[in-house]
Amino acid sequence: MQFFLVMLVLCGATALMASPLIWRSGAAGGKGAEEAALEAAKEAKFREIRDAEHDLRTGKLSREDHQVLDAALRAEAIDLLRRLDAVRGGPAAT
Amino acid sequence: MTLGRACLFLALAIAPTGAIASLYGARAHRRDWVAVGRRSVYALAAVLTVAFIVLEAAFLRSDFSFRVVASHSSHATPPFYKAAAMWSSQEGSLLLWVWLLSLWSSLVLFLTRHRLRELAPYATAVLLGFATFFGALVVFLANPFQLLDPAPADGVGLQPLLRHPSMMIHPPMLYSGYTLFTIPFAFAVAALIARRTDAAWIRATRRFGLAAWCFLGIGILLGARWSWSELGWGGYWAWDPVENAALMPWLVGTAYLHSFMVQEKRGLLKAWNVSLVLGAGILAILGTFLVRSGILESIHAFGGSTLGKPFLGFIAVLVIGSVALVASRRDELRSPEARSYATLSRESIFLVNNLLLVGLCFVIFWGTFFPLISEAVTGNKASVGPPWFDRYTVPLAIALVFMAGLGPLMAWRKTTLAGARRSLQAPVTVALLVVVALLALGVPGRLPALALLAGTAFAIASVVQELWRGVALRRATTGEAPPAALVSVVRQNRRRYGGYVVHAGIALLFMGVAASSAFQHVRDARLVPGQTARIGGYDVRYVRATSRVAPEKVTLGAVLDVSRNGKHVTTVRTSRGYYPSTDPTAGPVGRYFDGDATTEVGLQAGLRRDIWTAVQPDIGAMQRMIDGIDRRFPLAQGDTQGFLLTAVAQRYAAAPPPAVFRLIVSPLVEWIWLGGIVLALGGLIAIWPPPAARRRRAPASSWAARLGRELSGA
Amino acid sequence: MRRAPAAVLVALALGLMPAAASAACPRASLPDIEGQVMCLVCGVPLNLADSPQASRERDFIERMIDRCRSTSQIKAALVSQYGPRVLALPDDSGFNAAVYIVPALMLLLGAGGAALAVRWWSSRGGGAPAPAAPALSPADARRLEAEMERWER
């Protein structure tokens, strides 16, 4: 019984590990590092824009400061979106 | 070969194979080999799960053919504790460690399987490297599947001190925290190797860092709670090396959870963040090492000491490797795109908070290891105890609590002076009012405690104010009722408000710490039934002695009546349980009083104060009687032994000698645990993923229009 | 071994104190002292220790308390009986001074570093108003809002 169970676990583990070599799925897809980095930066930028709005509305940031900051953040965000377009549409990043 | 043992050997084969496959896949750009590496982690988790179940089943079945079961459990051990007995052993706890590591690693690699293509293989290799080390420990040095032939009829039993409900979850919580810290560690190493030091790896592992922080925090607090309600010394924190070992990665983790936001927003602190993550991972391994090696004298002396050298070697490799990696990637860790910020900004507060947290960690590290350092240098081991730690940690804790209140009040990048003044007004007023109220109430003016309490009031007021502001803004735009608005506001930005809730939890916790350590009353009283001792305004009367004989222990205790100004408050029972020693030369009755003894604390917990009592029966007064019985019936066993023990116990209850009681009235100590619950809740809010299907809200133009309306109406 | 005669002297001296002193007994407390003293054999604070050595130290302290010794007198007596290691707060002589100096030094260095970092980064234009970025084109502004809506916090 023990032997049978040991063999079962052994075969199961080996099959699980070796499966990618046996059944090659080929195009695994997945994001490249460049895209992941830009995604992270985009998300951070969006969050920053919303945080700045929150800081303005809770009175921590003056309206003048917010205007300058918001314009800069939005320009940076659009730049990130364009770069993301380039990465997604263009050749895979290295 | 048994199934459990085979699983361990298999795990030890899988881990390095998978690591090599991952590295080969990364180097040769072979995705199939990278997948082999990832699936090796899944396979590892599967075989270790089988091993874990086999061992747990052996404990539950009381299969004493397993050496570890025979030495840590017994037929008389209650089923609940049989299940937990596994991690009271060196072997079982290391298996738990590597099993948890495999589970968390599987989870993170599954979640990132379509992302971080360049990093995942290296991270997989690092995680499997950890698994290889711990796998080797459980296979070669602390194998939980060693067998005894013949199997003994009964086991030794679980160490009495560990028979407490929180011991069921305290070690798994701590180990989850430790193993989860290896995940950001692995991805940080991967990011450095792959020269991808942008925020992507932090983003992918942020939740794991947060979960590590939460689990470790809860684990630490459960340990403190255990100490308070189970150990008979009347405290919850002793600056014990093992406590310190858990606190250090937690502090560094706290620092990194804050400073990574500065990297995310400003592009700054890349090298600092990566160092913090590596440091937290190494400190987590160090924590495991301290609890399992017994290298430092500790109350947690449950571990053996055969693991010292391999652990030290492993930690040395981690430290040297990390330093070398960071140094070799210093160009990638520069921040050319860094954006600046004003001195009065949340970034500055985070920088100060990082200094305080890392400073606190260093202080604790230094105090913990100084005895070893001084012994190495001078040959004499210096004693570094709680008074030393208090001297350094109290001022740092006060500053930290104030920072916890100040952070949420500051805007990112730049706070205007007028804005800061407006935000600070209410919290500062509340803090001052609290100090005035405490002084007016006649609370003794102990400066550190007052400062800490003022800090907690400041932090709580600041969090409440921020929540209130958020709710008010929400209500102004949607007209929702306050509770619904609160839920919406928190849901909209879980990270921010989860963090604020954590700050409130920390403040509550420190409120409990400050009040209970500065204003608690402690006294020892020697009483006979009928006598009363007075403490902190309460009268504690020793009503009667109690005794009980069970197969695994003899319990001698007391019933205490607590009253205040003649009015009954509560009745508490405290006792001391005596477990038989295994010394074969000890007599049938005397052996019970020569072995381990544990205190059952009589605790009346309350939001205002805890009344804590512990009895120390005077066994010396009964020694003549015990010796006499042992001399007369040296070979008594079974029923005869039980009869003799019952006679002694009944004699104690009928004519008890004076017993020494430690009596404590500790204000607000319950708030430490409540603060812990709030803290965990905040952590959960921050970890909780956003809804999978992103909801569509009002169209973009309406958001802009709404904001415009609000601003013009502000 | 040299400590033994000193301990005897201290014990004698304490024992010969006039009985009248007990009228104004300072009543040191065992729980208080336990937190400031180590169990020498077990290496943990005395209040946590449960060994024969801990019992001996406790008995010693209790005897001193019964003789109306103040906390500092009891600690001094403990040092002459068991050596300086019995105190949980190490002395600051010789190498042991490092236990006090090093953390203070590190904290000072850290504070200096953090102050420099704040000044350096904030001097890079954080305080002064940055030049306003050009406004986005209406198409870009619309796209950004739409993307942010989709991202949804």
PDB file of N, CA and C in Angstrom, chain B residues 621-698:
ATOM      1  N   ALA B 621       5.720  23.577  52.090  1.00  0.00           N
ATOM      2  CA  ALA B 621       5.014  23.275  53.334  1.00  0.00           C
ATOM      3  C   ALA B 621       4.449  21.858  53.327  1.00  0.00           C
ATOM      4  N   MET B 622       4.295  21.266  52.142  1.00  0.00           N
ATOM      5  CA  MET B 622       3.731  19.914  52.070  1.00  0.00           C
ATOM      6  C   MET B 622       4.804  18.866  51.792  1.00  0.00           C
ATOM      7  N   GLN B 623       6.064  19.340  51.730  1.00  0.00           N
ATOM      8  CA  GLN B 623       7.136  18.444  51.299  1.00  0.00           C
ATOM      9  C   GLN B 623       7.287  17.228  52.212  1.00  0.00           C
ATOM     10  N   ARG B 624       7.127  17.479  53.524  1.00  0.00           N
ATOM     11  CA  ARG B 624       7.303  16.355  54.471  1.00  0.00           C
ATOM     12  C   ARG B 624       6.274  15.266  54.209  1.00  0.00           C
ATOM     13  N   MET B 625       5.056  15.709  53.979  1.00  0.00           N
ATOM     14  CA  MET B 625       3.977  14.764  53.712  1.00  0.00           C
ATOM     15  C   MET B 625       4.266  13.976  52.426  1.00  0.00           C
ATOM     16  N   ILE B 626       4.670  14.710  51.387  1.00  0.00           N
ATOM     17  CA  ILE B 626       4.941  14.068  50.087  1.00  0.00           C
ATOM     18  C   ILE B 626       6.092  13.068  50.236  1.00  0.00           C
ATOM     19  N   ASP B 627       7.165  13.494  50.921  1.00  0.00           N
ATOM     20  CA  ASP B 627       8.323  12.597  51.104  1.00  0.00           C
ATOM     21  C   ASP B 627       7.918  11.347  51.874  1.00  0.00           C
ATOM     22  N   GLY B 628       7.077  11.551  52.886  1.00  0.00           N
ATOM     23  CA  GLY B 628       6.632  10.421  53.713  1.00  0.00           C
ATOM     24  C   GLY B 628       5.876   9.398  52.865  1.00  0.00           C
ATOM     25  N   ILE B 629       4.966   9.878  52.011  1.00  0.00           N
ATOM     26  CA  ILE B 629       4.189   8.961  51.155  1.00  0.00           C
ATOM     27  C   ILE B 629       5.111   8.243  50.188  1.00  0.00           C
ATOM     28  N   ASP B 630       6.048   8.999  49.597  1.00  0.00           N
ATOM     29  CA  ASP B 630       6.976   8.382  48.635  1.00  0.00           C
ATOM     30  C   ASP B 630       7.807   7.284  49.283  1.00  0.00           C
ATOM     31  N   ARG B 631       8.198   7.547  50.566  1.00  0.00           N
ATOM     32  CA  ARG B 631       9.015   6.529  51.268  1.00  0.00           C
ATOM     33  C   ARG B 631       8.186   5.282  51.534  1.00  0.00           C
ATOM     34  N   ARG B 632       6.916   5.496  51.902  1.00  0.00           N
ATOM     35  CA  ARG B 632       6.086   4.367  52.290  1.00  0.00           C
ATOM     36  C   ARG B 632       5.590   3.577  51.070  1.00  0.00           C
ATOM     37  N   PHE B 633       5.312   4.285  49.966  1.00  0.00           N
ATOM     38  CA  PHE B 633       4.783   3.594  48.769  1.00  0.00           C
ATOM     39  C   PHE B 633       5.664   3.906  47.555  1.00  0.00           C
ATOM     40  N   PRO B 634       6.910   3.443  47.587  1.00  0.00           N
ATOM     41  CA  PRO B 634       7.831   3.866  46.521  1.00  0.00           C
ATOM     42  C   PRO B 634       7.455   3.326  45.138  1.00  0.00           C
ATOM     43  N   LEU B 635       6.679   2.254  45.085  1.00  0.00           N
ATOM     44  CA  LEU B 635       6.403   1.629  43.781  1.00  0.00           C
ATOM     45  C   LEU B 635       4.941   1.797  43.353  1.00  0.00           C
ATOM     46  N   ALA B 636       4.231   2.697  44.032  1.00  0.00           N
ATOM     47  CA  ALA B 636       2.798   2.840  43.725  1.00  0.00           C
ATOM     48  C   ALA B 636       2.595   3.246  42.269  1.00  0.00           C
ATOM     49  N   GLN B 637       1.614   2.607  41.656  1.00  0.00           N
ATOM     50  CA  GLN B 637       1.301   2.896  40.252  1.00  0.00           C
ATOM     51  C   GLN B 637      -0.209   2.895  40.069  1.00  0.00           C
ATOM     52  N   GLY B 638      -0.648   3.310  38.925  1.00  0.00           N
ATOM     53  CA  GLY B 638      -2.052   3.198  38.545  1.00  0.00           C
ATOM     54  C   GLY B 638      -3.001   3.763  39.592  1.00  0.00           C
ATOM     55  N   ASP B 639      -3.986   2.921  39.993  1.00  0.00           N
ATOM     56  CA  ASP B 639      -5.012   3.397  40.914  1.00  0.00           C
ATOM     57  C   ASP B 639      -4.432   3.812  42.259  1.00  0.00           C
ATOM     58  N   THR B 640      -3.458   3.037  42.740  1.00  0.00           N
ATOM     59  CA  THR B 640      -2.854   3.365  44.039  1.00  0.00           C
ATOM     60  C   THR B 640      -2.207   4.748  43.972  1.00  0.00           C
ATOM     61  N   GLN B 641      -1.466   4.978  42.882  1.00  0.00           N
ATOM     62  CA  GLN B 641      -0.805   6.283  42.722  1.00  0.00           C
ATOM     63  C   GLN B 641      -1.868   7.387  42.662  1.00  0.00           C
ATOM     64  N   GLY B 642      -2.925   7.119  41.911  1.00  0.00           N
ATOM     65  CA  GLY B 642      -4.006   8.098  41.799  1.00  0.00           C
ATOM     66  C   GLY B 642      -4.627   8.386  43.156  1.00  0.00           C
ATOM     67  N   PHE B 643      -4.797   7.324  43.950  1.00  0.00           N
ATOM     68  CA  PHE B 643      -5.379   7.484  45.278  1.00  0.00           C
ATOM     69  C   PHE B 643      -4.480   8.359  46.159  1.00  0.00           C
ATOM     70  N   LEU B 644      -3.182   8.090  46.095  1.00  0.00           N
ATOM     71  CA  LEU B 644      -2.234   8.860  46.921  1.00  0.00           C
ATOM     72  C   LEU B 644      -2.230  10.337  46.502  1.00  0.00           C
ATOM     73  N   LEU B 645      -2.236  10.554  45.189  1.00  0.00           N
ATOM     74  CA  LEU B 645      -2.239  11.938  44.700  1.00  0.00           C
ATOM     75  C   LEU B 645      -3.510  12.657  45.139  1.00  0.00           C
ATOM     76  N   THR B 646      -4.634  11.927  45.060  1.00  0.00           N
ATOM     77  CA  THR B 646      -5.900  12.532  45.474  1.00  0.00           C
ATOM     78  C   THR B 646      -5.854  12.896  46.953  1.00  0.00           C
ATOM     79  N   ALA B 647      -5.237  12.000  47.747  1.00  0.00           N
ATOM     80  CA  ALA B 647      -5.135  12.280  49.182  1.00  0.00           C
ATOM     81  C   ALA B 647      -4.352  13.573  49.421  1.00  0.00           C
ATOM     82  N   VAL B 648      -3.229  13.721  48.704  1.00  0.00           N
ATOM     83  CA  VAL B 648      -2.403  14.924  48.867  1.00  0.00           C
ATOM     84  C   VAL B 648      -3.205  16.159  48.432  1.00  0.00           C
ATOM     85  N   ALA B 649      -3.888  16.023  47.273  1.00  0.00           N
ATOM     86  CA  ALA B 649      -4.640  17.164  46.745  1.00  0.00           C
ATOM     87  C   ALA B 649      -5.762  17.561  47.698  1.00  0.00           C
ATOM     88  N   GLN B 650      -6.448  16.547  48.238  1.00  0.00           N
ATOM     89  CA  GLN B 650      -7.554  16.861  49.157  1.00  0.00           C
ATOM     90  C   GLN B 650      -7.047  17.517  50.437  1.00  0.00           C
ATOM     91  N   ARG B 651      -5.906  17.027  50.864  1.00  0.00           N
ATOM     92  CA  ARG B 651      -5.305  17.617  52.067  1.00  0.00           C
ATOM     93  C   ARG B 651      -4.989  19.097  51.822  1.00  0.00           C
ATOM     94  N   TYR B 652      -4.490  19.365  50.600  1.00  0.00           N
ATOM     95  CA  TYR B 652      -4.157  20.756  50.264  1.00  0.00           C
ATOM     96  C   TYR B 652      -5.417  21.623  50.297  1.00  0.00           C
ATOM     97  N   ALA B 653      -6.503  21.089  49.706  1.00  0.00           N
ATOM     98  CA  ALA B 653      -7.729  21.894  49.642  1.00  0.00           C
ATOM     99  C   ALA B 653      -8.332  22.097  51.033  1.00  0.00           C
ATOM    100  N   ALA B 654      -8.178  21.091  51.896  1.00  0.00           N
ATOM    101  CA  ALA B 654      -8.800  21.175  53.219  1.00  0.00           C
ATOM    102  C   ALA B 654      -8.013  22.088  54.153  1.00  0.00           C
ATOM    103  N   ALA B 655      -6.709  21.975  54.124  1.00  0.00           N
ATOM    104  CA  ALA B 655      -5.885  22.781  55.039  1.00  0.00           C
ATOM    105  C   ALA B 655      -4.730  23.396  54.270  1.00  0.00           C
ATOM    106  N   PRO B 656      -5.039  24.384  53.423  1.00  0.00           N
ATOM    107  CA  PRO B 656      -3.973  24.922  52.566  1.00  0.00           C
ATOM    108  C   PRO B 656      -2.956  25.742  53.347  1.00  0.00           C
ATOM    109  N   PRO B 657      -1.681  25.533  53.052  1.00  0.00           N
ATOM    110  CA  PRO B 657      -0.667  26.432  53.626  1.00  0.00           C
ATOM    111  C   PRO B 657      -0.787  27.797  52.936  1.00  0.00           C
ATOM    112  N   PRO B 658      -0.182  28.851  53.480  1.00  0.00           N
ATOM    113  CA  PRO B 658      -0.288  30.163  52.822  1.00  0.00           C
ATOM    114  C   PRO B 658       0.227  30.076  51.377  1.00  0.00           C
ATOM    115  N   ALA B 659      -0.480  30.720  50.486  1.00  0.00           N
ATOM    116  CA  ALA B 659      -0.049  30.733  49.086  1.00  0.00           C
ATOM    117  C   ALA B 659       0.349  32.148  48.708  1.00  0.00           C
ATOM    118  N   VAL B 660       1.312  32.246  47.785  1.00  0.00           N
ATOM    119  CA  VAL B 660       1.721  33.566  47.311  1.00  0.00           C
ATOM    120  C   VAL B 660       0.930  33.880  46.042  1.00  0.00           C
ATOM    121  N   PHE B 661       0.320  35.031  46.018  1.00  0.00           N
ATOM    122  CA  PHE B 661      -0.442  35.449  44.847  1.00  0.00           C
ATOM    123  C   PHE B 661       0.243  36.643  44.210  1.00  0.00           C
ATOM    124  N   ARG B 662       0.365  36.597  42.886  1.00  0.00           N
ATOM    125  CA  ARG B 662       0.737  37.832  42.185  1.00  0.00           C
ATOM    126  C   ARG B 662      -0.563  38.434  41.670  1.00  0.00           C
ATOM    127  N   LEU B 663      -0.781  39.681  42.044  1.00  0.00           N
ATOM    128  CA  LEU B 663      -2.030  40.362  41.678  1.00  0.00           C
ATOM    129  C   LEU B 663      -1.693  41.579  40.821  1.00  0.00           C
ATOM    130  N   ILE B 664      -2.385  41.707  39.719  1.00  0.00           N
ATOM    131  CA  ILE B 664      -2.126  42.834  38.814  1.00  0.00           C
ATOM    132  C   ILE B 664      -3.453  43.462  38.412  1.00  0.00           C
ATOM    133  N   VAL B 665      -3.490  44.780  38.488  1.00  0.00           N
ATOM    134  CA  VAL B 665      -4.616  45.502  37.884  1.00  0.00           C
ATOM    135  C   VAL B 665      -4.001  46.357  36.781  1.00  0.00           C
ATOM    136  N   SER B 666      -4.330  46.008  35.557  1.00  0.00           N
ATOM    137  CA  SER B 666      -3.659  46.649  34.423  1.00  0.00           C
ATOM    138  C   SER B 666      -4.692  47.379  33.570  1.00  0.00           C
ATOM    139  N   PRO B 667      -4.567  48.717  33.477  1.00  0.00           N
ATOM    140  CA  PRO B 667      -5.580  49.454  32.726  1.00  0.00           C
ATOM    141  C   PRO B 667      -5.404  49.321  31.215  1.00  0.00           C
ATOM    142  N   LEU B 668      -6.482  49.211  30.513  1.00  0.00           N
ATOM    143  CA  LEU B 668      -6.553  49.294  29.045  1.00  0.00           C
ATOM    144  C   LEU B 668      -5.754  48.228  28.296  1.00  0.00           C
ATOM    145  N   VAL B 669      -5.332  47.197  28.990  1.00  0.00           N
ATOM    146  CA  VAL B 669      -4.478  46.212  28.319  1.00  0.00           C
ATOM    147  C   VAL B 669      -5.247  45.502  27.204  1.00  0.00           C
ATOM    148  N   GLU B 670      -6.563  45.401  27.378  1.00  0.00           N
ATOM    149  CA  GLU B 670      -7.399  44.741  26.360  1.00  0.00           C
ATOM    150  C   GLU B 670      -7.316  45.475  25.018  1.00  0.00           C
ATOM    151  N   TRP B 671      -7.007  46.775  25.071  1.00  0.00           N
ATOM    152  CA  TRP B 671      -6.956  47.569  23.837  1.00  0.00           C
ATOM    153  C   TRP B 671      -5.788  47.171  22.958  1.00  0.00           C
ATOM    154  N   ILE B 672      -4.814  46.511  23.532  1.00  0.00           N
ATOM    155  CA  ILE B 672      -3.709  46.014  22.701  1.00  0.00           C
ATOM    156  C   ILE B 672      -4.260  44.995  21.707  1.00  0.00           C
ATOM    157  N   TRP B 673      -5.108  44.081  22.225  1.00  0.00           N
ATOM    158  CA  TRP B 673      -5.642  43.030  21.342  1.00  0.00           C
ATOM    159  C   TRP B 673      -6.685  43.619  20.405  1.00  0.00           C
ATOM    160  N   LEU B 674      -7.482  44.557  20.914  1.00  0.00           N
ATOM    161  CA  LEU B 674      -8.472  45.190  20.039  1.00  0.00           C
ATOM    162  C   LEU B 674      -7.764  45.967  18.921  1.00  0.00           C
ATOM    163  N   GLY B 675      -6.701  46.666  19.315  1.00  0.00           N
ATOM    164  CA  GLY B 675      -5.900  47.386  18.304  1.00  0.00           C
ATOM    165  C   GLY B 675      -5.371  46.414  17.263  1.00  0.00           C
ATOM    166  N   GLY B 676      -4.974  45.222  17.727  1.00  0.00           N
ATOM    167  CA  GLY B 676      -4.481  44.193  16.802  1.00  0.00           C
ATOM    168  C   GLY B 676      -5.562  43.772  15.824  1.00  0.00           C
ATOM    169  N   ILE B 677      -6.783  43.655  16.326  1.00  0.00           N
ATOM    170  CA  ILE B 677      -7.887  43.251  15.436  1.00  0.00           C
ATOM    171  C   ILE B 677      -8.141  44.353  14.400  1.00  0.00           C
ATOM    172  N   VAL B 678      -8.131  45.605  14.866  1.00  0.00           N
ATOM    173  CA  VAL B 678      -8.326  46.736  13.943  1.00  0.00           C
ATOM    174  C   VAL B 678      -7.212  46.744  12.897  1.00  0.00           C
ATOM    175  N   LEU B 679      -5.994  46.501  13.370  1.00  0.00           N
ATOM    176  CA  LEU B 679      -4.822  46.478  12.482  1.00  0.00           C
ATOM    177  C   LEU B 679      -4.987  45.402  11.400  1.00  0.00           C
ATOM    178  N   ALA B 680      -5.422  44.221  11.834  1.00  0.00           N
ATOM    179  CA  ALA B 680      -5.606  43.132  10.871  1.00  0.00           C
ATOM    180  C   ALA B 680      -6.711  43.481   9.881  1.00  0.00           C
ATOM    181  N   LEU B 681      -7.754  44.124  10.395  1.00  0.00           N
ATOM    182  CA  LEU B 681      -8.865  44.522   9.528  1.00  0.00           C
ATOM    183  C   LEU B 681      -8.368  45.519   8.477  1.00  0.00           C
ATOM    184  N   GLY B 682      -7.586  46.495   8.912  1.00  0.00           N
ATOM    185  CA  GLY B 682      -7.024  47.475   7.980  1.00  0.00           C
ATOM    186  C   GLY B 682      -6.154  46.802   6.927  1.00  0.00           C
ATOM    187  N   GLY B 683      -5.335  45.849   7.399  1.00  0.00           N
ATOM    188  CA  GLY B 683      -4.485  45.111   6.463  1.00  0.00           C
ATOM    189  C   GLY B 683      -5.325  44.379   5.435  1.00  0.00           C
ATOM    190  N   LEU B 684      -6.398  43.775   5.899  1.00  0.00           N
ATOM    191  CA  LEU B 684      -7.283  43.017   5.011  1.00  0.00           C
ATOM    192  C   LEU B 684      -7.919  43.949   3.969  1.00  0.00           C
ATOM    193  N   ILE B 685      -8.321  45.136   4.427  1.00  0.00           N
ATOM    194  CA  ILE B 685      -8.920  46.105   3.486  1.00  0.00           C
ATOM    195  C   ILE B 685      -7.905  46.453   2.398  1.00  0.00           C
ATOM    196  N   ALA B 686      -6.647  46.668   2.834  1.00  0.00           N
ATOM    197  CA  ALA B 686      -5.628  47.086   1.873  1.00  0.00           C
ATOM    198  C   ALA B 686      -5.239  45.944   0.929  1.00  0.00           C
ATOM    199  N   ILE B 687      -5.318  44.701   1.421  1.00  0.00           N
ATOM    200  CA  ILE B 687      -4.929  43.560   0.586  1.00  0.00           C
ATOM    201  C   ILE B 687      -6.043  43.200  -0.398  1.00  0.00           C
ATOM    202  N   TRP B 688      -7.286  43.383   0.053  1.00  0.00           N
ATOM    203  CA  TRP B 688      -8.431  42.893  -0.725  1.00  0.00           C
ATOM    204  C   TRP B 688      -8.355  43.369  -2.171  1.00  0.00           C
ATOM    205  N   PRO B 689      -8.409  42.441  -3.121  1.00  0.00           N
ATOM    206  CA  PRO B 689      -8.266  42.888  -4.509  1.00  0.00           C
ATOM    207  C   PRO B 689      -9.498  43.652  -4.978  1.00  0.00           C
ATOM    208  N   PRO B 690      -9.305  44.549  -5.942  1.00  0.00           N
ATOM    209  CA  PRO B 690     -10.457  45.269  -6.475  1.00  0.00           C
ATOM    210  C   PRO B 690     -11.367  44.284  -7.201  1.00  0.00           C
ATOM    211  N   PRO B 691     -12.648  44.654  -7.405  1.00  0.00           N
ATOM    212  CA  PRO B 691     -13.558  43.726  -8.052  1.00  0.00           C
ATOM    213  C   PRO B 691     -12.999  43.282  -9.398  1.00  0.00           C
ATOM    214  N   ALA B 692     -13.125  41.989  -9.685  1.00  0.00           N
ATOM    215  CA  ALA B 692     -12.512  41.441 -10.894  1.00  0.00           C
ATOM    216  C   ALA B 692     -13.107  42.111 -12.135  1.00  0.00           C
ATOM    217  N   ALA B 693     -14.415  42.173 -12.166  1.00  0.00           N
ATOM    218  CA  ALA B 693     -15.044  42.876 -13.279  1.00  0.00           C
ATOM    219  C   ALA B 693     -15.108  44.343 -12.902  1.00  0.00           C
ATOM    220  N   ARG B 694     -14.310  45.132 -13.589  1.00  0.00           N
ATOM    221  CA  ARG B 694     -14.268  46.542 -13.206  1.00  0.00           C
ATOM    222  C   ARG B 694     -15.598  47.208 -13.529  1.00  0.00           C
ATOM    223  N   ARG B 695     -16.130  47.796 -12.476  1.00  0.00           N
ATOM    224  CA  ARG B 695     -17.443  48.406 -12.656  1.00  0.00           C
ATOM    225  C   ARG B 695     -17.342  49.657 -13.530  1.00  0.00           C
ATOM    226  N   ARG B 696     -18.326  49.874 -14.291  1.00  0.00           N
ATOM    227  CA  ARG B 696     -18.387  51.118 -15.054  1.00  0.00           C
ATOM    228  C   ARG B 696     -19.138  52.127 -14.199  1.00  0.00           C
ATOM    229  N   ARG B 697     -18.513  53.226 -14.012  1.00  0.00           N
ATOM    230  CA  ARG B 697     -19.240  54.264 -13.267  1.00  0.00           C
ATOM    231  C   ARG B 697     -19.738  55.318 -14.228  1.00  0.00           C
ATOM    232  N   ALA B 698     -19.999  56.488 -13.691  1.00  0.00           N
ATOM    233  CA  ALA B 698     -20.476  57.585 -14.528  1.00  0.00           C
ATOM    234  C   ALA B 698     -19.458  57.839 -15.642  1.00  0.00           C
TER     235      ALA B 698
END
